[in-house]
Amino acid sequence: MSVSTVYLAVITLTAVVTIAIAVADLIPAQFVLANSAQVGVPRSWLPLLGGLKLAGGAGLIIGLAGVPVIGVVAAAGLVAFFVGAVVTHLRAKVLYNIGFPAAYLALATASLVMLLT
């Protein structure tokens, strides 16, 4: 697998999973409601949080489509967002599902690193 294939795969995967979880926030899906309640995130925040994730995923796609600065900004924003999600889980001591925001953070970080190199 070439570097450009890995680059495309990682950034595309990050965009797809981020957009998918954004849609779950915007619906809002039952698991999102349960998780947000456990970590102390008010339901009223879900549209904003979903919108931020959606913008980040879309920004990654725009970056791949030829506007690299948008991709970099989107990836950086997603890294910050998911650092906040991990910290929120830690503060609430909800650790049984911390792997999800941690995985999103890892993907966003990998995307940012690839976009910057």
mmCIF file of N, CA and C in Angstrom:
data_model
loop_
_atom_site.group_PDB
_atom_site.id
_atom_site.type_symbol
_atom_site.label_atom_id
_atom_site.label_comp_id
_atom_site.label_asym_id
_atom_site.label_seq_id
_atom_site.Cartn_x
_atom_site.Cartn_y
_atom_site.Cartn_z
ATOM 1 N N MET A 1 0.855 -1.178 0.000
ATOM 2 C CA MET A 1 0.000 0.000 0.000
ATOM 3 C C MET A 1 0.901 1.240 0.000
ATOM 4 N N SER A 2 0.654 2.152 -0.891
ATOM 5 C CA SER A 2 1.481 3.354 -0.991
ATOM 6 C C SER A 2 1.092 4.379 0.070
ATOM 7 N N VAL A 3 1.979 5.331 0.266
ATOM 8 C CA VAL A 3 1.722 6.393 1.241
ATOM 9 C C VAL A 3 0.455 7.155 0.879
ATOM 10 N N SER A 4 0.275 7.442 -0.404
ATOM 11 C CA SER A 4 -0.911 8.205 -0.792
ATOM 12 C C SER A 4 -2.194 7.405 -0.562
ATOM 13 N N THR A 5 -2.121 6.076 -0.680
ATOM 14 C CA THR A 5 -3.297 5.244 -0.409
ATOM 15 C C THR A 5 -3.630 5.263 1.075
ATOM 16 N N VAL A 6 -2.600 5.162 1.914
ATOM 17 C CA VAL A 6 -2.808 5.223 3.365
ATOM 18 C C VAL A 6 -3.345 6.597 3.749
ATOM 19 N N TYR A 7 -2.768 7.629 3.188
ATOM 20 C CA TYR A 7 -3.206 9.014 3.415
ATOM 21 C C TYR A 7 -4.699 9.147 3.116
ATOM 22 N N LEU A 8 -5.101 8.724 1.928
ATOM 23 C CA LEU A 8 -6.510 8.811 1.542
ATOM 24 C C LEU A 8 -7.391 7.958 2.432
ATOM 25 N N ALA A 9 -6.929 6.757 2.754
ATOM 26 C CA ALA A 9 -7.733 5.846 3.571
ATOM 27 C C ALA A 9 -7.959 6.402 4.971
ATOM 28 N N VAL A 10 -6.905 6.894 5.604
ATOM 29 C CA VAL A 10 -7.030 7.395 6.987
ATOM 30 C C VAL A 10 -7.917 8.631 7.032
ATOM 31 N N ILE A 11 -7.683 9.563 6.149
ATOM 32 C CA ILE A 11 -8.468 10.805 6.178
ATOM 33 C C ILE A 11 -9.915 10.535 5.788
ATOM 34 N N THR A 12 -10.128 9.662 4.808
ATOM 35 C CA THR A 12 -11.500 9.316 4.415
ATOM 36 C C THR A 12 -12.213 8.590 5.554
ATOM 37 N N LEU A 13 -11.544 7.639 6.188
ATOM 38 C CA LEU A 13 -12.146 6.931 7.318
ATOM 39 C C LEU A 13 -12.491 7.904 8.439
ATOM 40 N N THR A 14 -11.590 8.818 8.740
ATOM 41 C CA THR A 14 -11.854 9.816 9.780
ATOM 42 C C THR A 14 -13.083 10.640 9.433
ATOM 43 N N ALA A 15 -13.177 11.075 8.186
ATOM 44 C CA ALA A 15 -14.336 11.868 7.758
ATOM 45 C C ALA A 15 -15.619 11.064 7.876
ATOM 46 N N VAL A 16 -15.606 9.834 7.406
ATOM 47 C CA VAL A 16 -16.822 9.008 7.403
ATOM 48 C C VAL A 16 -17.303 8.712 8.816
ATOM 49 N N VAL A 17 -16.398 8.276 9.703
ATOM 50 C CA VAL A 17 -16.855 7.945 11.049
ATOM 51 C C VAL A 17 -17.261 9.189 11.829
ATOM 52 N N THR A 18 -16.602 10.300 11.556
ATOM 53 C CA THR A 18 -16.969 11.545 12.242
ATOM 54 C C THR A 18 -18.339 12.027 11.782
ATOM 55 N N ILE A 19 -18.602 11.948 10.497
ATOM 56 C CA ILE A 19 -19.921 12.336 9.981
ATOM 57 C C ILE A 19 -20.991 11.391 10.504
ATOM 58 N N ALA A 20 -20.677 10.105 10.585
ATOM 59 C CA ALA A 20 -21.651 9.130 11.098
ATOM 60 C C ALA A 20 -22.036 9.434 12.543
ATOM 61 N N ILE A 21 -21.042 9.730 13.390
ATOM 62 C CA ILE A 21 -21.366 10.021 14.781
ATOM 63 C C ILE A 21 -22.044 11.385 14.907
ATOM 64 N N ALA A 22 -21.754 12.292 13.983
ATOM 65 C CA ALA A 22 -22.451 13.588 13.980
ATOM 66 C C ALA A 22 -23.934 13.379 13.701
ATOM 67 N N VAL A 23 -24.238 12.515 12.753
ATOM 68 C CA VAL A 23 -25.642 12.210 12.441
ATOM 69 C C VAL A 23 -26.325 11.606 13.664
ATOM 70 N N ALA A 24 -25.619 10.707 14.363
ATOM 71 C CA ALA A 24 -26.186 10.114 15.584
ATOM 72 C C ALA A 24 -26.481 11.191 16.628
ATOM 73 N N ASP A 25 -25.622 12.193 16.726
ATOM 74 C CA ASP A 25 -25.870 13.311 17.651
ATOM 75 C C ASP A 25 -27.087 14.116 17.226
ATOM 76 N N LEU A 26 -27.211 14.341 15.944
ATOM 77 C CA LEU A 26 -28.267 15.214 15.440
ATOM 78 C C LEU A 26 -29.645 14.556 15.467
ATOM 79 N N ILE A 27 -29.705 13.227 15.424
ATOM 80 C CA ILE A 27 -31.005 12.544 15.391
ATOM 81 C C ILE A 27 -31.824 12.795 16.658
ATOM 82 N N PRO A 28 -31.453 12.724 17.869
ATOM 83 C CA PRO A 28 -30.312 12.068 18.480
ATOM 84 C C PRO A 28 -30.608 10.584 18.735
ATOM 85 N N ALA A 29 -29.591 9.752 18.523
ATOM 86 C CA ALA A 29 -29.710 8.311 18.748
ATOM 87 C C ALA A 29 -29.795 8.031 20.247
ATOM 88 N N GLN A 30 -30.445 6.946 20.579
ATOM 89 C CA GLN A 30 -30.643 6.579 21.982
ATOM 90 C C GLN A 30 -29.311 6.419 22.721
ATOM 91 N N PHE A 31 -28.326 5.789 22.077
ATOM 92 C CA PHE A 31 -27.040 5.596 22.749
ATOM 93 C C PHE A 31 -26.344 6.934 23.006
ATOM 94 N N VAL A 32 -26.561 7.914 22.135
ATOM 95 C CA VAL A 32 -25.978 9.246 22.342
ATOM 96 C C VAL A 32 -26.632 9.913 23.546
ATOM 97 N N LEU A 33 -27.929 9.808 23.639
ATOM 98 C CA LEU A 33 -28.637 10.393 24.782
ATOM 99 C C LEU A 33 -28.167 9.772 26.092
ATOM 100 N N ALA A 34 -28.035 8.442 26.103
ATOM 101 C CA ALA A 34 -27.601 7.757 27.326
ATOM 102 C C ALA A 34 -26.176 8.156 27.692
ATOM 103 N N ASN A 35 -25.293 8.164 26.715
ATOM 104 C CA ASN A 35 -23.895 8.492 26.986
ATOM 105 C C ASN A 35 -23.735 9.943 27.431
ATOM 106 N N SER A 36 -24.404 10.852 26.749
ATOM 107 C CA SER A 36 -24.264 12.264 27.123
ATOM 108 C C SER A 36 -24.794 12.512 28.532
ATOM 109 N N ALA A 37 -25.869 11.826 28.906
ATOM 110 C CA ALA A 37 -26.396 11.969 30.269
ATOM 111 C C ALA A 37 -25.378 11.454 31.293
ATOM 112 N N GLN A 38 -24.722 10.340 30.983
ATOM 113 C CA GLN A 38 -23.750 9.765 31.913
ATOM 114 C C GLN A 38 -22.545 10.678 32.133
ATOM 115 N N VAL A 39 -22.125 11.373 31.091
ATOM 116 C CA VAL A 39 -20.934 12.222 31.230
ATOM 117 C C VAL A 39 -21.278 13.673 31.557
ATOM 118 N N GLY A 40 -22.562 13.967 31.704
ATOM 119 C CA GLY A 40 -22.977 15.304 32.126
ATOM 120 C C GLY A 40 -23.095 16.330 31.022
ATOM 121 N N VAL A 41 -23.276 15.873 29.782
ATOM 122 C CA VAL A 41 -23.469 16.805 28.662
ATOM 123 C C VAL A 41 -24.973 16.999 28.468
ATOM 124 N N PRO A 42 -25.458 18.227 28.587
ATOM 125 C CA PRO A 42 -26.891 18.464 28.424
ATOM 126 C C PRO A 42 -27.376 18.103 27.016
ATOM 127 N N ARG A 43 -28.580 17.572 26.950
ATOM 128 C CA ARG A 43 -29.172 17.210 25.656
ATOM 129 C C ARG A 43 -29.224 18.416 24.721
ATOM 130 N N SER A 44 -29.411 19.597 25.270
ATOM 131 C CA SER A 44 -29.502 20.813 24.451
ATOM 132 C C SER A 44 -28.204 21.107 23.703
ATOM 133 N N TRP A 45 -27.086 20.520 24.127
ATOM 134 C CA TRP A 45 -25.805 20.736 23.454
ATOM 135 C C TRP A 45 -25.615 19.839 22.236
ATOM 136 N N LEU A 46 -26.413 18.779 22.137
ATOM 137 C CA LEU A 46 -26.184 17.788 21.083
ATOM 138 C C LEU A 46 -26.241 18.362 19.664
ATOM 139 N N PRO A 47 -27.190 19.255 19.336
ATOM 140 C CA PRO A 47 -27.156 19.806 17.977
ATOM 141 C C PRO A 47 -25.858 20.565 17.672
ATOM 142 N N LEU A 48 -25.372 21.333 18.614
ATOM 143 C CA LEU A 48 -24.110 22.058 18.413
ATOM 144 C C LEU A 48 -22.941 21.086 18.270
ATOM 145 N N LEU A 49 -22.872 20.108 19.161
ATOM 146 C CA LEU A 49 -21.775 19.137 19.103
ATOM 147 C C LEU A 49 -21.823 18.337 17.807
ATOM 148 N N GLY A 50 -23.026 17.931 17.404
ATOM 149 C CA GLY A 50 -23.174 17.224 16.138
ATOM 150 C C GLY A 50 -22.794 18.102 14.960
ATOM 151 N N GLY A 51 -23.161 19.358 15.017
ATOM 152 C CA GLY A 51 -22.810 20.294 13.948
ATOM 153 C C GLY A 51 -21.304 20.499 13.837
ATOM 154 N N LEU A 52 -20.629 20.554 14.980
ATOM 155 C CA LEU A 52 -19.170 20.702 14.959
ATOM 156 C C LEU A 52 -18.499 19.472 14.344
ATOM 157 N N LYS A 53 -18.982 18.291 14.723
ATOM 158 C CA LYS A 53 -18.424 17.062 14.139
ATOM 159 C C LYS A 53 -18.705 17.001 12.642
ATOM 160 N N LEU A 54 -19.913 17.368 12.266
ATOM 161 C CA LEU A 54 -20.279 17.362 10.843
ATOM 162 C C LEU A 54 -19.386 18.320 10.062
ATOM 163 N N ALA A 55 -19.153 19.501 10.608
ATOM 164 C CA ALA A 55 -18.273 20.471 9.953
ATOM 165 C C ALA A 55 -16.852 19.930 9.846
ATOM 166 N N GLY A 56 -16.379 19.251 10.876
ATOM 167 C CA GLY A 56 -15.044 18.673 10.838
ATOM 168 C C GLY A 56 -14.919 17.600 9.772
ATOM 169 N N GLY A 57 -15.897 16.702 9.705
ATOM 170 C CA GLY A 57 -15.871 15.662 8.685
ATOM 171 C C GLY A 57 -15.956 16.231 7.286
ATOM 172 N N ALA A 58 -16.833 17.206 7.106
ATOM 173 C CA ALA A 58 -16.963 17.851 5.794
ATOM 174 C C ALA A 58 -15.682 18.596 5.432
ATOM 175 N N GLY A 59 -15.055 19.225 6.414
ATOM 176 C CA GLY A 59 -13.804 19.933 6.173
ATOM 177 C C GLY A 59 -12.689 19.009 5.717
ATOM 178 N N LEU A 60 -12.657 17.803 6.272
ATOM 179 C CA LEU A 60 -11.667 16.825 5.814
ATOM 180 C C LEU A 60 -11.887 16.466 4.347
ATOM 181 N N ILE A 61 -13.134 16.298 3.974
ATOM 182 C CA ILE A 61 -13.459 15.977 2.581
ATOM 183 C C ILE A 61 -13.091 17.139 1.666
ATOM 184 N N ILE A 62 -13.382 18.349 2.101
ATOM 185 C CA ILE A 62 -13.012 19.533 1.315
ATOM 186 C C ILE A 62 -11.493 19.612 1.172
ATOM 187 N N GLY A 63 -10.785 19.262 2.225
ATOM 188 C CA GLY A 63 -9.329 19.232 2.159
ATOM 189 C C GLY A 63 -8.834 18.237 1.124
ATOM 190 N N LEU A 64 -9.435 17.050 1.101
ATOM 191 C CA LEU A 64 -9.054 16.051 0.104
ATOM 192 C C LEU A 64 -9.423 16.482 -1.307
ATOM 193 N N ALA A 65 -10.468 17.297 -1.415
ATOM 194 C CA ALA A 65 -10.948 17.734 -2.730
ATOM 195 C C ALA A 65 -10.119 18.873 -3.310
ATOM 196 N N GLY A 66 -9.121 19.338 -2.576
ATOM 197 C CA GLY A 66 -8.246 20.335 -3.167
ATOM 198 C C GLY A 66 -8.071 21.627 -2.409
ATOM 199 N N VAL A 67 -8.628 21.716 -1.206
ATOM 200 C CA VAL A 67 -8.415 22.916 -0.387
ATOM 201 C C VAL A 67 -7.741 22.453 0.913
ATOM 202 N N PRO A 68 -6.434 22.177 0.828
ATOM 203 C CA PRO A 68 -5.742 21.552 1.962
ATOM 204 C C PRO A 68 -5.823 22.318 3.274
ATOM 205 N N VAL A 69 -5.831 23.635 3.223
ATOM 206 C CA VAL A 69 -5.885 24.404 4.471
ATOM 207 C C VAL A 69 -7.184 24.112 5.228
ATOM 208 N N ILE A 70 -8.282 23.897 4.522
ATOM 209 C CA ILE A 70 -9.547 23.554 5.181
ATOM 210 C C ILE A 70 -9.422 22.190 5.857
ATOM 211 N N GLY A 71 -8.758 21.252 5.196
ATOM 212 C CA GLY A 71 -8.541 19.937 5.800
ATOM 213 C C GLY A 71 -7.724 20.013 7.070
ATOM 214 N N VAL A 72 -6.680 20.822 7.051
ATOM 215 C CA VAL A 72 -5.820 20.977 8.230
ATOM 216 C C VAL A 72 -6.611 21.595 9.379
ATOM 217 N N VAL A 73 -7.351 22.649 9.098
ATOM 218 C CA VAL A 73 -8.149 23.307 10.142
ATOM 219 C C VAL A 73 -9.209 22.353 10.689
ATOM 220 N N ALA A 74 -9.841 21.593 9.802
ATOM 221 C CA ALA A 74 -10.857 20.627 10.233
ATOM 222 C C ALA A 74 -10.241 19.555 11.128
ATOM 223 N N ALA A 75 -9.103 19.018 10.714
ATOM 224 C CA ALA A 75 -8.446 17.983 11.514
ATOM 225 C C ALA A 75 -8.027 18.528 12.880
ATOM 226 N N ALA A 76 -7.481 19.737 12.903
ATOM 227 C CA ALA A 76 -7.083 20.356 14.174
ATOM 228 C C ALA A 76 -8.292 20.570 15.074
ATOM 229 N N GLY A 77 -9.383 21.020 14.488
ATOM 230 C CA GLY A 77 -10.608 21.204 15.264
ATOM 231 C C GLY A 77 -11.126 19.892 15.829
ATOM 232 N N LEU A 78 -11.051 18.824 15.028
ATOM 233 C CA LEU A 78 -11.499 17.518 15.517
ATOM 234 C C LEU A 78 -10.598 16.990 16.622
ATOM 235 N N VAL A 79 -9.296 17.225 16.510
ATOM 236 C CA VAL A 79 -8.391 16.824 17.587
ATOM 237 C C VAL A 79 -8.799 17.534 18.883
ATOM 238 N N ALA A 80 -9.003 18.832 18.820
ATOM 239 C CA ALA A 80 -9.410 19.586 20.010
ATOM 240 C C ALA A 80 -10.749 19.080 20.543
ATOM 241 N N PHE A 81 -11.694 18.841 19.636
ATOM 242 C CA PHE A 81 -13.018 18.371 20.033
ATOM 243 C C PHE A 81 -12.908 17.048 20.792
ATOM 244 N N PHE A 82 -12.161 16.097 20.213
ATOM 245 C CA PHE A 82 -12.106 14.777 20.830
ATOM 246 C C PHE A 82 -11.210 14.732 22.061
ATOM 247 N N VAL A 83 -10.246 15.655 22.189
ATOM 248 C CA VAL A 83 -9.530 15.799 23.466
ATOM 249 C C VAL A 83 -10.557 16.187 24.528
ATOM 250 N N GLY A 84 -11.423 17.125 24.181
ATOM 251 C CA GLY A 84 -12.486 17.525 25.113
ATOM 252 C C GLY A 84 -13.406 16.370 25.475
ATOM 253 N N ALA A 85 -13.724 15.526 24.512
ATOM 254 C CA ALA A 85 -14.598 14.377 24.780
ATOM 255 C C ALA A 85 -13.920 13.388 25.726
ATOM 256 N N VAL A 86 -12.635 13.121 25.508
ATOM 257 C CA VAL A 86 -11.903 12.205 26.390
ATOM 258 C C VAL A 86 -11.829 12.796 27.801
ATOM 259 N N VAL A 87 -11.514 14.076 27.902
ATOM 260 C CA VAL A 87 -11.444 14.733 29.214
ATOM 261 C C VAL A 87 -12.804 14.689 29.910
ATOM 262 N N THR A 88 -13.867 14.890 29.164
ATOM 263 C CA THR A 88 -15.221 14.836 29.736
ATOM 264 C C THR A 88 -15.504 13.459 30.314
ATOM 265 N N HIS A 89 -15.119 12.416 29.588
ATOM 266 C CA HIS A 89 -15.292 11.054 30.101
ATOM 267 C C HIS A 89 -14.463 10.837 31.370
ATOM 268 N N LEU A 90 -13.224 11.304 31.352
ATOM 269 C CA LEU A 90 -12.360 11.131 32.518
ATOM 270 C C LEU A 90 -12.905 11.866 33.739
ATOM 271 N N ARG A 91 -13.348 13.100 33.530
ATOM 272 C CA ARG A 91 -13.882 13.889 34.652
ATOM 273 C C ARG A 91 -15.117 13.259 35.250
ATOM 274 N N ALA A 92 -15.955 12.659 34.386
ATOM 275 C CA ALA A 92 -17.179 12.013 34.852
ATOM 276 C C ALA A 92 -16.916 10.598 35.363
ATOM 277 N N LYS A 93 -15.683 10.121 35.189
ATOM 278 C CA LYS A 93 -15.300 8.763 35.570
ATOM 279 C C LYS A 93 -16.148 7.713 34.843
ATOM 280 N N VAL A 94 -16.468 8.009 33.590
ATOM 281 C CA VAL A 94 -17.181 7.067 32.726
ATOM 282 C C VAL A 94 -16.132 6.490 31.781
ATOM 283 N N LEU A 95 -15.579 5.366 32.183
ATOM 284 C CA LEU A 95 -14.433 4.820 31.471
ATOM 285 C C LEU A 95 -14.765 3.593 30.624
ATOM 286 N N TYR A 96 -15.939 2.983 30.848
ATOM 287 C CA TYR A 96 -16.247 1.745 30.142
ATOM 288 C C TYR A 96 -16.351 1.945 28.629
ATOM 289 N N ASN A 97 -16.639 3.149 28.195
ATOM 290 C CA ASN A 97 -16.759 3.397 26.750
ATOM 291 C C ASN A 97 -15.841 4.529 26.272
ATOM 292 N N ILE A 98 -14.799 4.802 27.038
ATOM 293 C CA ILE A 98 -13.877 5.876 26.658
ATOM 294 C C ILE A 98 -13.118 5.530 25.375
ATOM 295 N N GLY A 99 -13.127 4.261 25.011
ATOM 296 C CA GLY A 99 -12.461 3.841 23.783
ATOM 297 C C GLY A 99 -13.015 4.514 22.540
ATOM 298 N N PHE A 100 -14.297 4.857 22.558
ATOM 299 C CA PHE A 100 -14.889 5.501 21.385
ATOM 300 C C PHE A 100 -14.328 6.900 21.148
ATOM 301 N N PRO A 101 -14.417 7.804 22.126
ATOM 302 C CA PRO A 101 -13.809 9.117 21.860
ATOM 303 C C PRO A 101 -12.297 9.023 21.683
ATOM 304 N N ALA A 102 -11.661 8.071 22.344
ATOM 305 C CA ALA A 102 -10.210 7.907 22.172
ATOM 306 C C ALA A 102 -9.883 7.459 20.750
ATOM 307 N N ALA A 103 -10.694 6.580 20.187
ATOM 308 C CA ALA A 103 -10.473 6.131 18.801
ATOM 309 C C ALA A 103 -10.697 7.280 17.823
ATOM 310 N N TYR A 104 -11.741 8.074 18.044
ATOM 311 C CA TYR A 104 -11.977 9.247 17.187
ATOM 312 C C TYR A 104 -10.803 10.216 17.295
ATOM 313 N N LEU A 105 -10.303 10.390 18.510
ATOM 314 C CA LEU A 105 -9.141 11.265 18.722
ATOM 315 C C LEU A 105 -7.918 10.730 17.975
ATOM 316 N N ALA A 106 -7.702 9.436 18.028
ATOM 317 C CA ALA A 106 -6.557 8.842 17.333
ATOM 318 C C ALA A 106 -6.672 9.049 15.821
ATOM 319 N N LEU A 107 -7.867 8.844 15.285
ATOM 320 C CA LEU A 107 -8.068 9.055 13.844
ATOM 321 C C LEU A 107 -7.867 10.522 13.458
ATOM 322 N N ALA A 108 -8.431 11.422 14.255
ATOM 323 C CA ALA A 108 -8.280 12.853 13.960
ATOM 324 C C ALA A 108 -6.816 13.266 14.042
ATOM 325 N N THR A 109 -6.096 12.739 15.021
ATOM 326 C CA THR A 109 -4.680 13.059 15.170
ATOM 327 C C THR A 109 -3.874 12.515 13.995
ATOM 328 N N ALA A 110 -4.155 11.278 13.603
ATOM 329 C CA ALA A 110 -3.469 10.697 12.444
ATOM 330 C C ALA A 110 -3.745 11.515 11.194
ATOM 331 N N SER A 111 -4.978 11.947 11.027
ATOM 332 C CA SER A 111 -5.328 12.767 9.867
ATOM 333 C C SER A 111 -4.575 14.088 9.884
ATOM 334 N N LEU A 112 -4.516 14.726 11.038
ATOM 335 C CA LEU A 112 -3.803 15.993 11.157
ATOM 336 C C LEU A 112 -2.316 15.819 10.830
ATOM 337 N N VAL A 113 -1.714 14.789 11.382
ATOM 338 C CA VAL A 113 -0.294 14.538 11.115
ATOM 339 C C VAL A 113 -0.073 14.324 9.619
ATOM 340 N N MET A 114 -0.924 13.551 8.984
ATOM 341 C CA MET A 114 -0.765 13.288 7.558
ATOM 342 C C MET A 114 -0.965 14.547 6.722
ATOM 343 N N LEU A 115 -1.917 15.367 7.130
ATOM 344 C CA LEU A 115 -2.168 16.595 6.385
ATOM 345 C C LEU A 115 -1.041 17.604 6.551
ATOM 346 N N LEU A 116 -0.313 17.538 7.637
ATOM 347 C CA LEU A 116 0.772 18.471 7.899
ATOM 348 C C LEU A 116 2.107 18.013 7.326
ATOM 349 N N THR A 117 2.194 16.756 6.889
ATOM 350 C CA THR A 117 3.467 16.255 6.370
ATOM 351 C C THR A 117 3.486 16.210 4.857
#
